[in-house]
mmCIF file with all atom_site columns, C-alpha atoms in Angstrom:
data_model
loop_
_atom_site.group_PDB
_atom_site.id
_atom_site.type_symbol
_atom_site.label_atom_id
_atom_site.label_alt_id
_atom_site.label_comp_id
_atom_site.label_asym_id
_atom_site.label_entity_id
_atom_site.label_seq_id
_atom_site.pdbx_PDB_ins_code
_atom_site.Cartn_x
_atom_site.Cartn_y
_atom_site.Cartn_z
_atom_site.occupancy
_atom_site.B_iso_or_equiv
_atom_site.pdbx_formal_charge
_atom_site.auth_seq_id
_atom_site.auth_comp_id
_atom_site.auth_asym_id
_atom_site.auth_atom_id
_atom_site.pdbx_PDB_model_num
ATOM 1   C CA . MET A 1 1   ? -61.406 -67.738 -5.028  1.00 46.00 ? 1195 MET A CA 1
ATOM 2   C CA . LYS A 1 2   ? -59.661 -67.066 -8.777  1.00 46.00 ? 1196 LYS A CA 1
ATOM 3   C CA . ARG A 1 3   ? -59.814 -62.995 -8.167  1.00 46.00 ? 1197 ARG A CA 1
ATOM 4   C CA . THR A 1 4   ? -58.527 -63.470 -3.821  1.00 42.00 ? 1198 THR A CA 1
ATOM 5   C CA . ALA A 1 5   ? -55.805 -65.611 -5.893  1.00 44.00 ? 1199 ALA A CA 1
ATOM 6   C CA . LEU A 1 6   ? -55.444 -62.810 -8.313  1.00 42.00 ? 1200 LEU A CA 1
ATOM 7   C CA . LEU A 1 7   ? -54.953 -59.940 -6.036  1.00 41.00 ? 1201 LEU A CA 1
ATOM 8   C CA . ALA A 1 8   ? -53.009 -61.569 -4.361  1.00 41.00 ? 1202 ALA A CA 1
ATOM 9   C CA . ALA A 1 9   ? -51.115 -62.380 -6.423  1.00 45.00 ? 1203 ALA A CA 1
ATOM 10  C CA . ALA A 1 10  ? -50.926 -58.627 -7.358  1.00 44.00 ? 1204 ALA A CA 1
ATOM 11  C CA . LEU A 1 11  ? -50.427 -57.686 -4.079  1.00 39.00 ? 1205 LEU A CA 1
ATOM 12  C CA . LEU A 1 12  ? -46.560 -59.922 -4.282  1.00 42.00 ? 1206 LEU A CA 1
ATOM 13  C CA . MET A 1 13  ? -45.282 -58.191 -7.167  1.00 45.00 ? 1207 MET A CA 1
ATOM 14  C CA . GLY A 1 14  ? -45.484 -54.797 -6.410  1.00 43.00 ? 1208 GLY A CA 1
ATOM 15  C CA . SER A 1 15  ? -48.301 -51.580 -7.457  1.00 39.00 ? 1209 SER A CA 1
ATOM 16  C CA . ALA A 1 16  ? -47.563 -54.047 -11.260 1.00 39.00 ? 1210 ALA A CA 1
ATOM 17  C CA . PRO A 1 17  ? -51.494 -54.102 -12.301 1.00 40.00 ? 1211 PRO A CA 1
ATOM 18  C CA . LEU A 1 18  ? -53.288 -56.370 -13.726 1.00 38.00 ? 1212 LEU A CA 1
ATOM 19  C CA . VAL A 1 19  ? -54.205 -56.818 -17.134 1.00 38.00 ? 1213 VAL A CA 1
ATOM 20  C CA . PRO A 1 20  ? -57.262 -59.036 -18.607 1.00 35.00 ? 1214 PRO A CA 1
ATOM 21  C CA . ALA A 1 21  ? -56.260 -61.436 -20.432 1.00 35.00 ? 1215 ALA A CA 1
ATOM 22  C CA . SER A 1 22  ? -58.427 -61.694 -23.793 1.00 34.00 ? 1216 SER A CA 1
ATOM 23  C CA . ASP A 1 23  ? -60.247 -64.655 -23.176 1.00 35.00 ? 1217 ASP A CA 1
ATOM 24  C CA . PRO A 1 24  ? -61.841 -64.802 -19.616 1.00 35.00 ? 1218 PRO A CA 1
ATOM 25  C CA . GLY A 1 25  ? -61.358 -68.579 -19.757 1.00 38.00 ? 1219 GLY A CA 1
ATOM 26  C CA . GLN A 1 26  ? -57.271 -68.520 -19.058 1.00 37.00 ? 1220 GLN A CA 1
ATOM 27  C CA . PRO A 1 27  ? -55.651 -69.160 -16.197 1.00 40.00 ? 1221 PRO A CA 1
ATOM 28  C CA . GLY A 1 28  ? -54.255 -65.707 -14.261 1.00 42.00 ? 1222 GLY A CA 1
ATOM 29  C CA . HIS A 1 29  ? -51.083 -67.333 -11.978 1.00 44.00 ? 1223 HIS A CA 1
ATOM 30  C CA . GLN A 1 30  ? -52.444 -67.986 -9.335  1.00 42.00 ? 1224 GLN A CA 1
ATOM 31  C CA . GLY A 1 31  ? -50.604 -71.693 -9.056  1.00 44.00 ? 1225 GLY A CA 1
ATOM 32  C CA . HIS A 1 32  ? -47.637 -69.886 -8.728  1.00 43.00 ? 1226 HIS A CA 1
ATOM 33  C CA . ALA A 1 33  ? -48.786 -66.971 -6.181  1.00 44.00 ? 1227 ALA A CA 1
ATOM 34  C CA . ARG A 1 34  ? -49.695 -70.179 -3.580  1.00 46.00 ? 1228 ARG A CA 1
ATOM 35  C CA . GLY A 1 35  ? -45.713 -71.114 -4.077  1.00 43.00 ? 1229 GLY A CA 1
ATOM 36  C CA . GLU A 1 36  ? -46.778 -74.141 -5.633  1.00 51.00 ? 1230 GLU A CA 1
ATOM 37  C CA . MET A 1 37  ? -43.254 -73.950 -7.765  1.00 54.00 ? 1231 MET A CA 1
ATOM 38  C CA . ALA A 1 38  ? -40.123 -72.927 -6.572  1.00 72.00 ? 1232 ALA A CA 1
ATOM 39  C CA . GLU A 1 39  ? -38.385 -72.018 -9.600  1.00 83.00 ? 1233 GLU A CA 1
ATOM 40  C CA . SER A 1 40  ? -40.427 -71.145 -12.840 1.00 89.00 ? 1234 SER A CA 1
ATOM 41  C CA . ARG A 1 41  ? -38.080 -70.027 -16.312 1.00 93.00 ? 1235 ARG A CA 1
ATOM 42  C CA . HIS A 1 42  ? -40.596 -68.509 -19.060 1.00 95.00 ? 1236 HIS A CA 1
ATOM 43  C CA . GLU A 1 43  ? -38.818 -67.017 -22.882 1.00 96.00 ? 1237 GLU A CA 1
ATOM 44  C CA . VAL A 1 44  ? -41.781 -64.223 -22.775 1.00 97.00 ? 1238 VAL A CA 1
ATOM 45  C CA . ARG A 1 45  ? -42.263 -61.709 -25.523 1.00 97.00 ? 1239 ARG A CA 1
ATOM 46  C CA . GLY A 1 46  ? -43.244 -57.953 -24.552 1.00 97.00 ? 1240 GLY A CA 1
ATOM 47  C CA . ILE A 1 47  ? -42.737 -54.118 -24.313 1.00 97.00 ? 1241 ILE A CA 1
ATOM 48  C CA . TYR A 1 48  ? -40.153 -52.664 -22.407 1.00 97.00 ? 1242 TYR A CA 1
ATOM 49  C CA . LEU A 1 49  ? -42.018 -49.554 -20.378 1.00 97.00 ? 1243 LEU A CA 1
ATOM 50  C CA . GLY A 1 50  ? -39.086 -48.163 -17.831 1.00 95.00 ? 1244 GLY A CA 1
ATOM 51  C CA . TYR A 1 51  ? -36.311 -49.015 -15.142 1.00 95.00 ? 1245 TYR A CA 1
ATOM 52  C CA . ASP A 1 52  ? -36.348 -48.297 -11.563 1.00 95.00 ? 1246 ASP A CA 1
ATOM 53  C CA . ALA A 1 53  ? -33.002 -48.204 -10.491 1.00 93.00 ? 1247 ALA A CA 1
ATOM 54  C CA . GLU A 1 54  ? -33.873 -47.735 -6.912  1.00 93.00 ? 1248 GLU A CA 1
ATOM 55  C CA . ALA A 1 55  ? -35.853 -50.913 -7.256  1.00 94.00 ? 1249 ALA A CA 1
ATOM 56  C CA . HIS A 1 56  ? -33.157 -52.479 -9.449  1.00 94.00 ? 1250 HIS A CA 1
ATOM 57  C CA . ARG A 1 57  ? -35.961 -53.408 -11.956 1.00 95.00 ? 1251 ARG A CA 1
ATOM 58  C CA . ILE A 1 58  ? -37.463 -52.832 -15.047 1.00 96.00 ? 1252 ILE A CA 1
ATOM 59  C CA . SER A 1 59  ? -41.220 -52.504 -15.714 1.00 97.00 ? 1253 SER A CA 1
ATOM 60  C CA . VAL A 1 60  ? -43.009 -54.511 -19.673 1.00 97.00 ? 1254 VAL A CA 1
ATOM 61  C CA . ALA A 1 61  ? -46.217 -55.446 -20.588 1.00 97.00 ? 1255 ALA A CA 1
ATOM 62  C CA . HIS A 1 62  ? -46.062 -59.227 -21.821 1.00 97.00 ? 1256 HIS A CA 1
ATOM 63  C CA . GLU A 1 63  ? -47.590 -61.145 -24.007 1.00 97.00 ? 1257 GLU A CA 1
ATOM 64  C CA . ALA A 1 64  ? -49.975 -64.272 -21.885 1.00 96.00 ? 1258 ALA A CA 1
ATOM 65  C CA . ILE A 1 65  ? -47.410 -67.362 -20.586 1.00 94.00 ? 1259 ILE A CA 1
ATOM 66  C CA . PRO A 1 66  ? -49.511 -69.967 -21.576 1.00 93.00 ? 1260 PRO A CA 1
ATOM 67  C CA . GLY A 1 67  ? -51.593 -72.027 -18.749 1.00 90.00 ? 1261 GLY A CA 1
ATOM 68  C CA . VAL A 1 68  ? -48.516 -69.732 -16.597 1.00 90.00 ? 1262 VAL A CA 1
ATOM 69  C CA . MET A 1 69  ? -50.769 -65.921 -17.333 1.00 92.00 ? 1263 MET A CA 1
ATOM 70  C CA . ARG A 1 70  ? -52.381 -63.401 -18.801 1.00 96.00 ? 1264 ARG A CA 1
ATOM 71  C CA . ALA A 1 71  ? -51.244 -60.709 -20.431 1.00 97.00 ? 1265 ALA A CA 1
ATOM 72  C CA . MET A 1 72  ? -50.025 -57.974 -18.677 1.00 96.00 ? 1266 MET A CA 1
ATOM 73  C CA . ARG A 1 73  ? -47.829 -55.334 -16.991 1.00 97.00 ? 1267 ARG A CA 1
ATOM 74  C CA . MET A 1 74  ? -45.443 -55.840 -14.556 1.00 95.00 ? 1268 MET A CA 1
ATOM 75  C CA . ASN A 1 75  ? -42.407 -54.591 -12.714 1.00 96.00 ? 1269 ASN A CA 1
ATOM 76  C CA . LEU A 1 76  ? -39.424 -57.552 -12.803 1.00 96.00 ? 1270 LEU A CA 1
ATOM 77  C CA . ARG A 1 77  ? -36.142 -57.390 -10.130 1.00 95.00 ? 1271 ARG A CA 1
ATOM 78  C CA . LEU A 1 78  ? -33.221 -57.685 -12.305 1.00 94.00 ? 1272 LEU A CA 1
ATOM 79  C CA . ALA A 1 79  ? -30.510 -60.225 -10.565 1.00 89.00 ? 1273 ALA A CA 1
ATOM 80  C CA . GLU A 1 80  ? -28.402 -58.457 -8.151  1.00 87.00 ? 1274 GLU A CA 1
ATOM 81  C CA . GLY A 1 81  ? -25.900 -57.683 -10.236 1.00 86.00 ? 1275 GLY A CA 1
ATOM 82  C CA . ASP A 1 82  ? -27.067 -57.078 -14.068 1.00 87.00 ? 1276 ASP A CA 1
ATOM 83  C CA . ALA A 1 83  ? -27.016 -54.389 -15.723 1.00 87.00 ? 1277 ALA A CA 1
ATOM 84  C CA . ALA A 1 84  ? -30.182 -51.682 -16.255 1.00 87.00 ? 1278 ALA A CA 1
ATOM 85  C CA . PRO A 1 85  ? -31.016 -53.247 -19.423 1.00 87.00 ? 1279 PRO A CA 1
ATOM 86  C CA . GLY A 1 86  ? -29.684 -50.161 -22.101 1.00 90.00 ? 1280 GLY A CA 1
ATOM 87  C CA . LEU A 1 87  ? -33.238 -49.588 -23.322 1.00 94.00 ? 1281 LEU A CA 1
ATOM 88  C CA . THR A 1 88  ? -35.253 -47.391 -24.516 1.00 94.00 ? 1282 THR A CA 1
ATOM 89  C CA . GLU A 1 89  ? -38.942 -47.321 -23.579 1.00 95.00 ? 1283 GLU A CA 1
ATOM 90  C CA . GLY A 1 90  ? -41.516 -48.488 -26.472 1.00 94.00 ? 1284 GLY A CA 1
ATOM 91  C CA . GLU A 1 91  ? -38.804 -51.190 -27.513 1.00 96.00 ? 1285 GLU A CA 1
ATOM 92  C CA . ARG A 1 92  ? -40.166 -54.680 -28.685 1.00 97.00 ? 1286 ARG A CA 1
ATOM 93  C CA . ILE A 1 93  ? -38.387 -56.954 -26.589 1.00 97.00 ? 1287 ILE A CA 1
ATOM 94  C CA . ARG A 1 94  ? -37.913 -60.414 -25.435 1.00 97.00 ? 1288 ARG A CA 1
ATOM 95  C CA . PHE A 1 95  ? -36.519 -61.923 -21.786 1.00 96.00 ? 1289 PHE A CA 1
ATOM 96  C CA . THR A 1 96  ? -36.264 -64.739 -19.437 1.00 95.00 ? 1290 THR A CA 1
ATOM 97  C CA . MET A 1 97  ? -38.761 -64.144 -16.803 1.00 94.00 ? 1291 MET A CA 1
ATOM 98  C CA . THR A 1 98  ? -38.308 -65.961 -14.110 1.00 93.00 ? 1292 THR A CA 1
ATOM 99  C CA . GLY A 1 99  ? -39.924 -66.624 -10.638 1.00 91.00 ? 1293 GLY A CA 1
ATOM 100 C CA . ARG A 1 100 ? -38.245 -68.143 -7.606  1.00 88.00 ? 1294 ARG A CA 1
ATOM 101 C CA . VAL A 1 101 ? -40.683 -68.773 -4.313  1.00 88.00 ? 1295 VAL A CA 1
ATOM 102 C CA . GLU A 1 102 ? -38.674 -65.881 -1.990  1.00 80.00 ? 1296 GLU A CA 1
ATOM 103 C CA . GLN A 1 103 ? -41.204 -64.816 0.793   1.00 78.00 ? 1297 GLN A CA 1
ATOM 104 C CA . GLY A 1 104 ? -43.823 -65.144 -2.080  1.00 83.00 ? 1298 GLY A CA 1
ATOM 105 C CA . MET A 1 105 ? -43.178 -65.222 -5.448  1.00 85.00 ? 1299 MET A CA 1
ATOM 106 C CA . SER A 1 106 ? -40.550 -63.160 -6.997  1.00 90.00 ? 1300 SER A CA 1
ATOM 107 C CA . TRP A 1 107 ? -40.525 -62.395 -10.596 1.00 93.00 ? 1301 TRP A CA 1
ATOM 108 C CA . TYR A 1 108 ? -36.694 -61.496 -12.074 1.00 94.00 ? 1302 TYR A CA 1
ATOM 109 C CA . ALA A 1 109 ? -36.620 -61.024 -16.186 1.00 95.00 ? 1303 ALA A CA 1
ATOM 110 C CA . ASP A 1 110 ? -33.068 -61.573 -17.568 1.00 92.00 ? 1304 ASP A CA 1
ATOM 111 C CA . ALA A 1 111 ? -31.049 -62.242 -20.895 1.00 94.00 ? 1305 ALA A CA 1
ATOM 112 C CA . ILE A 1 112 ? -33.028 -59.492 -21.995 1.00 95.00 ? 1306 ILE A CA 1
ATOM 113 C CA . GLU A 1 113 ? -33.070 -58.037 -25.540 1.00 95.00 ? 1307 GLU A CA 1
ATOM 114 C CA . ALA A 1 114 ? -34.449 -56.178 -28.660 1.00 96.00 ? 1308 ALA A CA 1
ATOM 115 C CA . LEU A 1 115 ? -36.835 -57.092 -31.112 1.00 96.00 ? 1309 LEU A CA 1
ATOM 116 C CA . PRO A 1 116 ? -37.030 -55.516 -34.283 1.00 96.00 ? 1310 PRO A CA 1
ATOM 117 C CA . ALA A 1 117 ? -39.272 -52.411 -34.210 1.00 93.00 ? 1311 ALA A CA 1
ATOM 118 C CA . ASP A 1 118 ? -41.941 -54.059 -36.037 1.00 94.00 ? 1312 ASP A CA 1
ATOM 119 C CA . THR A 1 119 ? -42.169 -56.892 -34.506 1.00 95.00 ? 1313 THR A CA 1
ATOM 120 C CA . GLU A 1 120 ? -46.060 -58.059 -33.787 1.00 95.00 ? 1314 GLU A CA 1
ATOM 121 C CA . LEU A 1 121 ? -46.640 -58.886 -30.206 1.00 96.00 ? 1315 LEU A CA 1
ATOM 122 C CA . GLU A 1 122 ? -50.450 -60.218 -28.888 1.00 96.00 ? 1316 GLU A CA 1
ATOM 123 C CA . LEU A 1 123 ? -51.519 -58.382 -26.654 1.00 96.00 ? 1317 LEU A CA 1
ATOM 124 C CA . PRO A 1 124 ? -55.475 -57.860 -25.513 1.00 96.00 ? 1318 PRO A CA 1
ATOM 125 C CA . GLU A 1 125 ? -56.819 -54.336 -26.293 1.00 96.00 ? 1319 GLU A CA 1
ATOM 126 C CA . ARG A 1 126 ? -57.283 -53.454 -22.511 1.00 95.00 ? 1320 ARG A CA 1
ATOM 127 C CA . LEU A 1 127 ? -53.216 -53.597 -21.585 1.00 95.00 ? 1321 LEU A CA 1
ATOM 128 C CA . ARG A 1 128 ? -52.382 -51.959 -24.962 1.00 94.00 ? 1322 ARG A CA 1
ATOM 129 C CA . GLU A 1 129 ? -54.632 -48.543 -23.629 1.00 94.00 ? 1323 GLU A CA 1
ATOM 130 C CA . MET A 1 130 ? -53.278 -49.115 -21.041 1.00 93.00 ? 1324 MET A CA 1
ATOM 131 C CA . ILE A 1 131 ? -49.676 -48.298 -21.702 1.00 92.00 ? 1325 ILE A CA 1
ATOM 132 C CA . GLY A 1 132 ? -50.465 -45.488 -24.755 1.00 90.00 ? 1326 GLY A CA 1
ATOM 133 C CA . LEU A 1 133 ? -49.932 -48.416 -27.802 1.00 83.00 ? 1327 LEU A CA 1
#
């Protein structure tokens, strides 16, 4: 059941692959996939992986959000009118991730800012390998 919910969440987010957390008992974000919340906001740290101008979204690899989702690579929408971030791929970032129910759960990033290059992030080894760290 848990894997089915995670797969459904991945399909709702686009083609972002799910990455298992280092702690297999850590919850995924299945509650969000079922639309149990109208909106949720989380302060998140991660690595900027790029910007898709056509879809107006960014790709990030982020740390786990306790009680919400595992560390993973995700595509996050930018709000209409928000400019593309002036970041370089591979930069460590801090941002606010907001989940909104819109024909399923949609995830947005805003208040994106660069962190010092030597910032240590808690990312599982499999995710680090996936993004080339």
